[in-house]
PDB file of C-alpha atoms in Angstrom:
ATOM      1  CA  ASP A  80     126.976  79.850 155.492  1.00 96.00           C
ATOM      2  CA  ILE A  81     125.475  80.318 158.942  1.00 97.00           C
ATOM      3  CA  GLN A  82     121.952  81.660 158.323  1.00 98.00           C
ATOM      4  CA  MET A  83     120.346  84.259 160.548  1.00 98.00           C
ATOM      5  CA  THR A  84     116.933  84.609 161.116  1.00 98.00           C
ATOM      6  CA  GLN A  85     115.154  87.327 162.738  1.00 98.00           C
ATOM      7  CA  SER A  86     111.497  87.349 164.210  1.00 97.00           C
ATOM      8  CA  PRO A  87     109.397  89.567 163.526  1.00 97.00           C
ATOM      9  CA  SER A  88     110.133  91.023 160.375  1.00 98.00           C
ATOM     10  CA  SER A  89     108.411  94.067 161.416  1.00 97.00           C
ATOM     11  CA  LEU A  90     106.156  95.514 164.550  1.00 97.00           C
ATOM     12  CA  SER A  91     104.517  98.631 165.282  1.00 97.00           C
ATOM     13  CA  ALA A  92     104.801  99.974 168.859  1.00 96.00           C
ATOM     14  CA  SER A  93     104.042 103.167 170.906  1.00 96.00           C
ATOM     15  CA  VAL A  94     106.561 105.515 172.775  1.00 96.00           C
ATOM     16  CA  GLY A  95     107.417 104.000 176.036  1.00 96.00           C
ATOM     17  CA  ASP A  96     106.829 100.458 174.993  1.00 97.00           C
ATOM     18  CA  ARG A  97     109.373  97.645 175.709  1.00 97.00           C
ATOM     19  CA  VAL A  98     110.229  95.875 172.529  1.00 97.00           C
ATOM     20  CA  THR A  99     111.892  92.592 172.025  1.00 98.00           C
ATOM     21  CA  ILE A 100     113.516  91.003 168.596  1.00 98.00           C
ATOM     22  CA  SER A 101     114.819  87.492 168.363  1.00 98.00           C
ATOM     23  CA  CYS A 102     117.374  86.263 166.520  1.00 98.00           C
ATOM     24  CA  ARG A 103     118.159  82.855 165.651  1.00 98.00           C
ATOM     25  CA  ALA A 104     121.473  81.361 164.048  1.00 98.00           C
ATOM     26  CA  SER A 105     121.549  78.048 162.006  1.00 98.00           C
ATOM     27  CA  GLN A 106     124.238  76.904 164.142  1.00 98.00           C
ATOM     28  CA  ARG A 107     125.904  77.531 167.430  1.00 98.00           C
ATOM     29  CA  ILE A 108     127.977  80.701 167.163  1.00 97.00           C
ATOM     30  CA  GLY A 109     129.260  81.485 170.941  1.00 95.00           C
ATOM     31  CA  SER A 110     129.194  84.959 171.685  1.00 94.00           C
ATOM     32  CA  TYR A 111     130.171  86.397 168.702  1.00 96.00           C
ATOM     33  CA  LEU A 112     126.532  88.037 167.653  1.00 97.00           C
ATOM     34  CA  ASN A 113     126.104  91.784 167.339  1.00 97.00           C
ATOM     35  CA  TRP A 114     123.202  94.053 166.677  1.00 98.00           C
ATOM     36  CA  HIS A 115     123.199  96.895 164.502  1.00 98.00           C
ATOM     37  CA  GLN A 116     120.350  99.754 163.847  1.00 98.00           C
ATOM     38  CA  GLN A 117     119.874 101.114 160.751  1.00 98.00           C
ATOM     39  CA  LYS A 118     117.808 104.360 159.476  1.00 97.00           C
ATOM     40  CA  PRO A 119     116.673 105.450 155.763  1.00 95.00           C
ATOM     41  CA  GLY A 120     119.572 106.437 153.815  1.00 95.00           C
ATOM     42  CA  LYS A 121     122.091 106.362 156.754  1.00 97.00           C
ATOM     43  CA  PRO A 122     124.862 103.337 157.149  1.00 97.00           C
ATOM     44  CA  PRO A 123     124.092 100.971 160.282  1.00 97.00           C
ATOM     45  CA  LYS A 124     125.115 102.174 163.454  1.00 97.00           C
ATOM     46  CA  PRO A 125     126.647  99.462 165.796  1.00 96.00           C
ATOM     47  CA  LEU A 126     124.425  99.008 169.170  1.00 96.00           C
ATOM     48  CA  ILE A 127     125.475  95.690 170.781  1.00 96.00           C
ATOM     49  CA  TYR A 128     128.703  93.436 170.575  1.00 95.00           C
ATOM     50  CA  SER A 129     129.434  90.031 171.510  1.00 95.00           C
ATOM     51  CA  VAL A 130     125.728  89.335 172.732  1.00 97.00           C
ATOM     52  CA  SER A 131     125.490  91.901 175.495  1.00 97.00           C
ATOM     53  CA  GLY A 132     128.421  94.438 175.330  1.00 95.00           C
ATOM     54  CA  LEU A 133     126.904  97.821 174.651  1.00 96.00           C
ATOM     55  CA  GLN A 134     128.608 100.145 171.903  1.00 94.00           C
ATOM     56  CA  SER A 135     130.092 103.421 173.504  1.00 92.00           C
ATOM     57  CA  GLY A 136     127.358 106.144 173.286  1.00 94.00           C
ATOM     58  CA  VAL A 137     124.576 103.717 173.083  1.00 97.00           C
ATOM     59  CA  PRO A 138     121.542 104.378 175.614  1.00 97.00           C
ATOM     60  CA  SER A 139     121.157 101.789 178.386  1.00 97.00           C
ATOM     61  CA  ARG A 140     117.687 101.064 177.232  1.00 97.00           C
ATOM     62  CA  PHE A 141     119.230  98.836 174.538  1.00 98.00           C
ATOM     63  CA  SER A 142     120.181  95.309 175.852  1.00 98.00           C
ATOM     64  CA  GLY A 143     121.229  92.300 174.358  1.00 98.00           C
ATOM     65  CA  SER A 144     120.811  88.666 175.375  1.00 98.00           C
ATOM     66  CA  GLY A 145     120.991  84.924 174.581  1.00 97.00           C
ATOM     67  CA  SER A 146     123.292  82.333 174.075  1.00 95.00           C
ATOM     68  CA  GLY A 147     124.236  79.368 171.538  1.00 94.00           C
ATOM     69  CA  THR A 148     121.612  80.016 168.892  1.00 98.00           C
ATOM     70  CA  ASP A 149     118.852  81.786 170.003  1.00 98.00           C
ATOM     71  CA  PHE A 150     119.692  85.765 170.724  1.00 98.00           C
ATOM     72  CA  THR A 151     117.307  88.761 171.867  1.00 98.00           C
ATOM     73  CA  LEU A 152     117.730  92.579 171.307  1.00 98.00           C
ATOM     74  CA  THR A 153     115.491  94.391 173.989  1.00 98.00           C
ATOM     75  CA  ILE A 154     114.767  97.895 173.908  1.00 98.00           C
ATOM     76  CA  SER A 155     113.053  98.651 177.559  1.00 97.00           C
ATOM     77  CA  SER A 156     111.045 101.915 176.824  1.00 97.00           C
ATOM     78  CA  LEU A 157     110.967 102.887 173.139  1.00 97.00           C
ATOM     79  CA  GLN A 158     111.924 106.356 171.982  1.00 96.00           C
ATOM     80  CA  PRO A 159     111.011 108.440 169.038  1.00 94.00           C
ATOM     81  CA  GLU A 160     114.820 108.229 167.846  1.00 95.00           C
ATOM     82  CA  ASP A 161     114.596 104.296 168.000  1.00 96.00           C
ATOM     83  CA  PHE A 162     112.213 104.013 164.976  1.00 93.00           C
ATOM     84  CA  ALA A 163     114.646 102.283 162.573  1.00 97.00           C
ATOM     85  CA  THR A 164     115.506  98.736 161.083  1.00 98.00           C
ATOM     86  CA  TYR A 165     117.607  96.286 163.227  1.00 98.00           C
ATOM     87  CA  TYR A 166     119.894  93.734 162.105  1.00 98.00           C
ATOM     88  CA  CYS A 167     121.701  90.737 163.901  1.00 98.00           C
ATOM     89  CA  GLN A 168     124.971  89.643 162.524  1.00 97.00           C
ATOM     90  CA  GLN A 169     126.822  86.905 163.229  1.00 97.00           C
ATOM     91  CA  SER A 170     130.928  87.186 163.402  1.00 95.00           C
ATOM     92  CA  TYR A 171     131.809  83.595 164.532  1.00 95.00           C
ATOM     93  CA  ASP A 172     132.733  82.787 161.060  1.00 95.00           C
ATOM     94  CA  THR A 173     133.141  83.922 157.555  1.00 94.00           C
ATOM     95  CA  PRO A 174     131.388  84.726 155.669  1.00 97.00           C
ATOM     96  CA  TRP A 175     129.601  87.133 158.256  1.00 97.00           C
ATOM     97  CA  THR A 176     125.916  87.133 157.619  1.00 98.00           C
ATOM     98  CA  PHE A 177     123.053  89.247 158.983  1.00 98.00           C
ATOM     99  CA  GLY A 178     119.390  88.580 159.669  1.00 98.00           C
ATOM    100  CA  GLN A 179     116.908  89.782 157.011  1.00 98.00           C
ATOM    101  CA  GLY A 180     116.145  92.789 159.598  1.00 98.00           C
ATOM    102  CA  THR A 181     113.245  93.769 161.906  1.00 98.00           C
ATOM    103  CA  LYS A 182     111.511  96.968 161.108  1.00 98.00           C
ATOM    104  CA  VAL A 183     110.352  99.091 164.031  1.00 98.00           C
ATOM    105  CA  GLU A 184     107.432 101.430 163.095  1.00 96.00           C
ATOM    106  CA  ILE A 185     105.222 103.875 165.133  1.00 87.00           C
ATOM    107  CA  LYS A 186     102.025 102.558 166.190  1.00 86.00           C
TER     108      LYS A 186
ATOM    109  CA  GLN B  82     137.363 109.671 165.953  1.00 90.00           C
ATOM    110  CA  VAL B  83     137.858 107.146 163.192  1.00 95.00           C
ATOM    111  CA  GLN B  84     136.397 108.223 159.962  1.00 97.00           C
ATOM    112  CA  LEU B  85     135.979 106.281 156.571  1.00 98.00           C
ATOM    113  CA  GLN B  86     135.081 107.480 153.407  1.00 98.00           C
ATOM    114  CA  GLU B  87     134.359 105.444 150.200  1.00 98.00           C
ATOM    115  CA  SER B  88     134.984 106.700 146.889  1.00 98.00           C
ATOM    116  CA  GLY B  89     134.431 105.679 143.070  1.00 96.00           C
ATOM    117  CA  PRO B  90     132.366 105.707 140.259  1.00 96.00           C
ATOM    118  CA  GLY B  91     128.376 105.726 140.716  1.00 95.00           C
ATOM    119  CA  LEU B  92     127.746 103.848 137.141  1.00 97.00           C
ATOM    120  CA  VAL B  93     129.474 100.915 136.058  1.00 98.00           C
ATOM    121  CA  LYS B  94     128.669  99.265 132.639  1.00 97.00           C
ATOM    122  CA  PRO B  95     127.764  95.448 133.027  1.00 96.00           C
ATOM    123  CA  SER B  96     130.750  93.148 132.276  1.00 96.00           C
ATOM    124  CA  GLN B  97     132.825  95.820 133.300  1.00 97.00           C
ATOM    125  CA  THR B  98     134.734  96.210 136.949  1.00 98.00           C
ATOM    126  CA  LEU B  99     133.747  98.133 139.856  1.00 98.00           C
ATOM    127  CA  SER B 100     136.284  99.627 141.604  1.00 98.00           C
ATOM    128  CA  LEU B 101     136.049 101.831 145.094  1.00 98.00           C
ATOM    129  CA  THR B 102     138.122 102.978 147.448  1.00 98.00           C
ATOM    130  CA  CYS B 103     137.796 103.682 151.301  1.00 98.00           C
ATOM    131  CA  SER B 104     139.902 106.394 152.801  1.00 98.00           C
ATOM    132  CA  VAL B 105     140.542 106.092 156.571  1.00 98.00           C
ATOM    133  CA  SER B 106     140.995 109.309 158.895  1.00 97.00           C
ATOM    134  CA  GLY B 107     141.599 109.613 162.202  1.00 95.00           C
ATOM    135  CA  GLY B 108     143.325 106.081 162.957  1.00 93.00           C
ATOM    136  CA  SER B 109     146.193 103.994 161.373  1.00 94.00           C
ATOM    137  CA  ILE B 110     144.884 101.421 158.825  1.00 96.00           C
ATOM    138  CA  SER B 111     148.070  99.439 159.617  1.00 95.00           C
ATOM    139  CA  SER B 112     146.913  98.235 163.014  1.00 91.00           C
ATOM    140  CA  SER B 113     146.806  94.372 163.204  1.00 89.00           C
ATOM    141  CA  TYR B 114     143.902  94.602 165.638  1.00 91.00           C
ATOM    142  CA  TYR B 115     141.241  95.380 162.949  1.00 95.00           C
ATOM    143  CA  SER B 116     140.072  94.047 159.800  1.00 97.00           C
ATOM    144  CA  TRP B 117     138.960  96.507 156.799  1.00 97.00           C
ATOM    145  CA  ASN B 118     135.978  95.490 155.109  1.00 98.00           C
ATOM    146  CA  TRP B 119     133.263  95.735 152.352  1.00 98.00           C
ATOM    147  CA  LEU B 120     129.311  95.068 152.567  1.00 98.00           C
ATOM    148  CA  ARG B 121     126.629  96.181 150.053  1.00 98.00           C
ATOM    149  CA  GLN B 122     123.025  96.654 150.536  1.00 98.00           C
ATOM    150  CA  PRO B 123     120.780  96.791 147.539  1.00 97.00           C
ATOM    151  CA  ALA B 124     117.803  99.030 147.697  1.00 96.00           C
ATOM    152  CA  GLY B 125     115.623  98.048 150.169  1.00 94.00           C
ATOM    153  CA  LYS B 126     117.065  94.811 151.016  1.00 96.00           C
ATOM    154  CA  GLY B 127     119.309  93.509 153.683  1.00 96.00           C
ATOM    155  CA  LEU B 128     123.154  93.833 154.370  1.00 97.00           C
ATOM    156  CA  GLU B 129     125.614  91.318 152.476  1.00 98.00           C
ATOM    157  CA  TRP B 130     129.024  90.942 153.824  1.00 98.00           C
ATOM    158  CA  ILE B 131     131.498  91.025 150.601  1.00 98.00           C
ATOM    159  CA  GLY B 132     135.104  90.678 152.072  1.00 97.00           C
ATOM    160  CA  ARG B 133     137.609  92.063 154.393  1.00 97.00           C
ATOM    161  CA  ILE B 134     141.749  92.736 154.542  1.00 97.00           C
ATOM    162  CA  TYR B 135     143.897  92.821 157.152  1.00 96.00           C
ATOM    163  CA  ALA B 136     147.062  95.256 157.660  1.00 95.00           C
ATOM    164  CA  SER B 137     149.400  92.057 156.742  1.00 95.00           C
ATOM    165  CA  GLY B 138     147.449  91.878 153.498  1.00 95.00           C
ATOM    166  CA  SER B 139     145.511  88.489 154.477  1.00 96.00           C
ATOM    167  CA  THR B 140     142.309  88.588 153.126  1.00 97.00           C
ATOM    168  CA  ASN B 141     138.892  86.549 153.261  1.00 96.00           C
ATOM    169  CA  TYR B 142     135.870  86.650 150.723  1.00 98.00           C
ATOM    170  CA  ASN B 143     132.118  85.535 150.368  1.00 98.00           C
ATOM    171  CA  PRO B 144     132.185  82.524 148.618  1.00 97.00           C
ATOM    172  CA  SER B 145     129.174  84.078 146.587  1.00 97.00           C
ATOM    173  CA  LEU B 146     131.407  86.478 144.970  1.00 97.00           C
ATOM    174  CA  LYS B 147     134.791  85.143 145.619  1.00 94.00           C
ATOM    175  CA  SER B 148     135.569  84.368 141.946  1.00 95.00           C
ATOM    176  CA  ARG B 149     135.307  88.134 140.985  1.00 97.00           C
ATOM    177  CA  VAL B 150     136.359  89.948 144.130  1.00 98.00           C
ATOM    178  CA  THR B 151     139.727  91.525 145.080  1.00 98.00           C
ATOM    179  CA  ILE B 152     140.422  93.498 148.481  1.00 98.00           C
ATOM    180  CA  SER B 153     143.781  95.209 148.479  1.00 98.00           C
ATOM    181  CA  ILE B 154     145.550  97.561 150.831  1.00 97.00           C
ATOM    182  CA  ASP B 155     147.595 100.397 150.803  1.00 97.00           C
ATOM    183  CA  THR B 156     149.242 101.492 154.131  1.00 95.00           C
ATOM    184  CA  SER B 157     150.901 104.170 152.797  1.00 95.00           C
ATOM    185  CA  LYS B 158     147.831 106.076 151.656  1.00 97.00           C
ATOM    186  CA  ASN B 159     145.756 104.494 154.585  1.00 97.00           C
ATOM    187  CA  GLN B 160     143.279 103.445 152.254  1.00 98.00           C
ATOM    188  CA  PHE B 161     141.828  99.992 151.090  1.00 98.00           C
ATOM    189  CA  SER B 162     140.019  99.073 147.729  1.00 98.00           C
ATOM    190  CA  LEU B 163     137.468  96.862 146.154  1.00 98.00           C
ATOM    191  CA  ASN B 164     137.508  95.491 142.850  1.00 98.00           C
ATOM    192  CA  LEU B 165     134.468  93.744 141.582  1.00 98.00           C
ATOM    193  CA  SER B 166     134.668  92.475 138.145  1.00 97.00           C
ATOM    194  CA  SER B 167     132.124  91.300 135.607  1.00 97.00           C
ATOM    195  CA  VAL B 168     129.387  93.305 136.952  1.00 98.00           C
ATOM    196  CA  THR B 169     125.573  92.660 136.647  1.00 97.00           C
ATOM    197  CA  ALA B 170     122.770  94.591 137.276  1.00 97.00           C
ATOM    198  CA  GLY B 171     122.509  92.577 140.305  1.00 97.00           C
ATOM    199  CA  ASP B 172     125.286  94.080 141.725  1.00 98.00           C
ATOM    200  CA  THR B 173     123.476  97.558 141.652  1.00 98.00           C
ATOM    201  CA  ALA B 174     123.933  98.504 145.847  1.00 98.00           C
ATOM    202  CA  VAL B 175     124.933 101.163 147.980  1.00 98.00           C
ATOM    203  CA  TYR B 176     128.547  99.888 148.812  1.00 98.00           C
ATOM    204  CA  TYR B 177     129.968 100.206 152.407  1.00 98.00           C
ATOM    205  CA  CYS B 178     133.645  99.940 153.713  1.00 98.00           C
ATOM    206  CA  ALA B 179     133.677  99.426 157.775  1.00 98.00           C
ATOM    207  CA  ARG B 180     136.434  98.814 160.226  1.00 97.00           C
ATOM    208  CA  ALA B 181     136.074  95.932 162.437  1.00 96.00           C
ATOM    209  CA  ALA B 182     137.316  94.149 165.330  1.00 89.00           C
ATOM    210  CA  VAL B 183     136.357  90.804 167.103  1.00 79.00           C
ATOM    211  CA  GLY B 184     132.934  92.077 167.812  1.00 74.00           C
ATOM    212  CA  GLY B 185     132.005  92.682 164.063  1.00 86.00           C
ATOM    213  CA  PRO B 186     131.771  96.433 162.097  1.00 92.00           C
ATOM    214  CA  THR B 187     132.291  99.446 164.483  1.00 92.00           C
ATOM    215  CA  TYR B 188     132.678 102.225 162.295  1.00 95.00           C
ATOM    216  CA  TRP B 189     131.146 102.312 158.702  1.00 97.00           C
ATOM    217  CA  GLY B 190     131.569 104.907 155.888  1.00 98.00           C
ATOM    218  CA  GLN B 191     128.533 106.714 154.609  1.00 97.00           C
ATOM    219  CA  GLY B 192     128.000 104.403 151.918  1.00 98.00           C
ATOM    220  CA  THR B 193     128.298 104.905 147.901  1.00 98.00           C
ATOM    221  CA  LEU B 194     125.689 103.961 145.628  1.00 98.00           C
ATOM    222  CA  VAL B 195     126.738 101.889 142.446  1.00 98.00           C
ATOM    223  CA  THR B 196     124.753 101.455 139.752  1.00 98.00           C
ATOM    224  CA  ALA B 197     125.332  98.709 137.284  1.00 97.00           C
ATOM    225  CA  SER B 198     123.910 100.006 133.986  1.00 94.00           C
ATOM    226  CA  SER B 199     124.610 100.553 130.297  1.00 91.00           C
TER     227      SER B 199
END
């Protein structure tokens, strides 16, 4: 299985801050890297597909980058509705695997 | 707008089989472009992919669960199903169904909590 490792596991930030979350794959996964946002009691919401593609309806303050094994999700200006847990996920090979999650909390 | 809805028992006894159905509306499950997936999430933990099926009936399963999992599809009802046999307390989780394209899951059901307990 391809292991996905996110860092940090949690972070505290203020509204308006720039936030960066990292994700590392245990092997090269091409562009098959996706990001999801999850709020308590809700299903994950797709944010980014194929490293940097913005899902329909997702605000432009979210962006993704990276290649090979190292990827990044950036929120350019954190908004109150962005406090949530973020997961990276590889769809390069089955079984699909997810990072352990990064919880973004209010400072 | 595509919508997915999980249904099935919320309580399953240990050693029995967990059975869930995902009903799809707003789109055809017969499209060959998409895969139809099951995932789960234990309380307070991360996400685990269980497996997927295509309209053709072709399946892929997570090796960690493969011996216990069967996913099937009923295109006439626009539904797909999950069977997980010999459940233990470790299978207690919120189970999600999801539609996916190349870029991973794009539509998720709301999830259903299944508890394995006597």
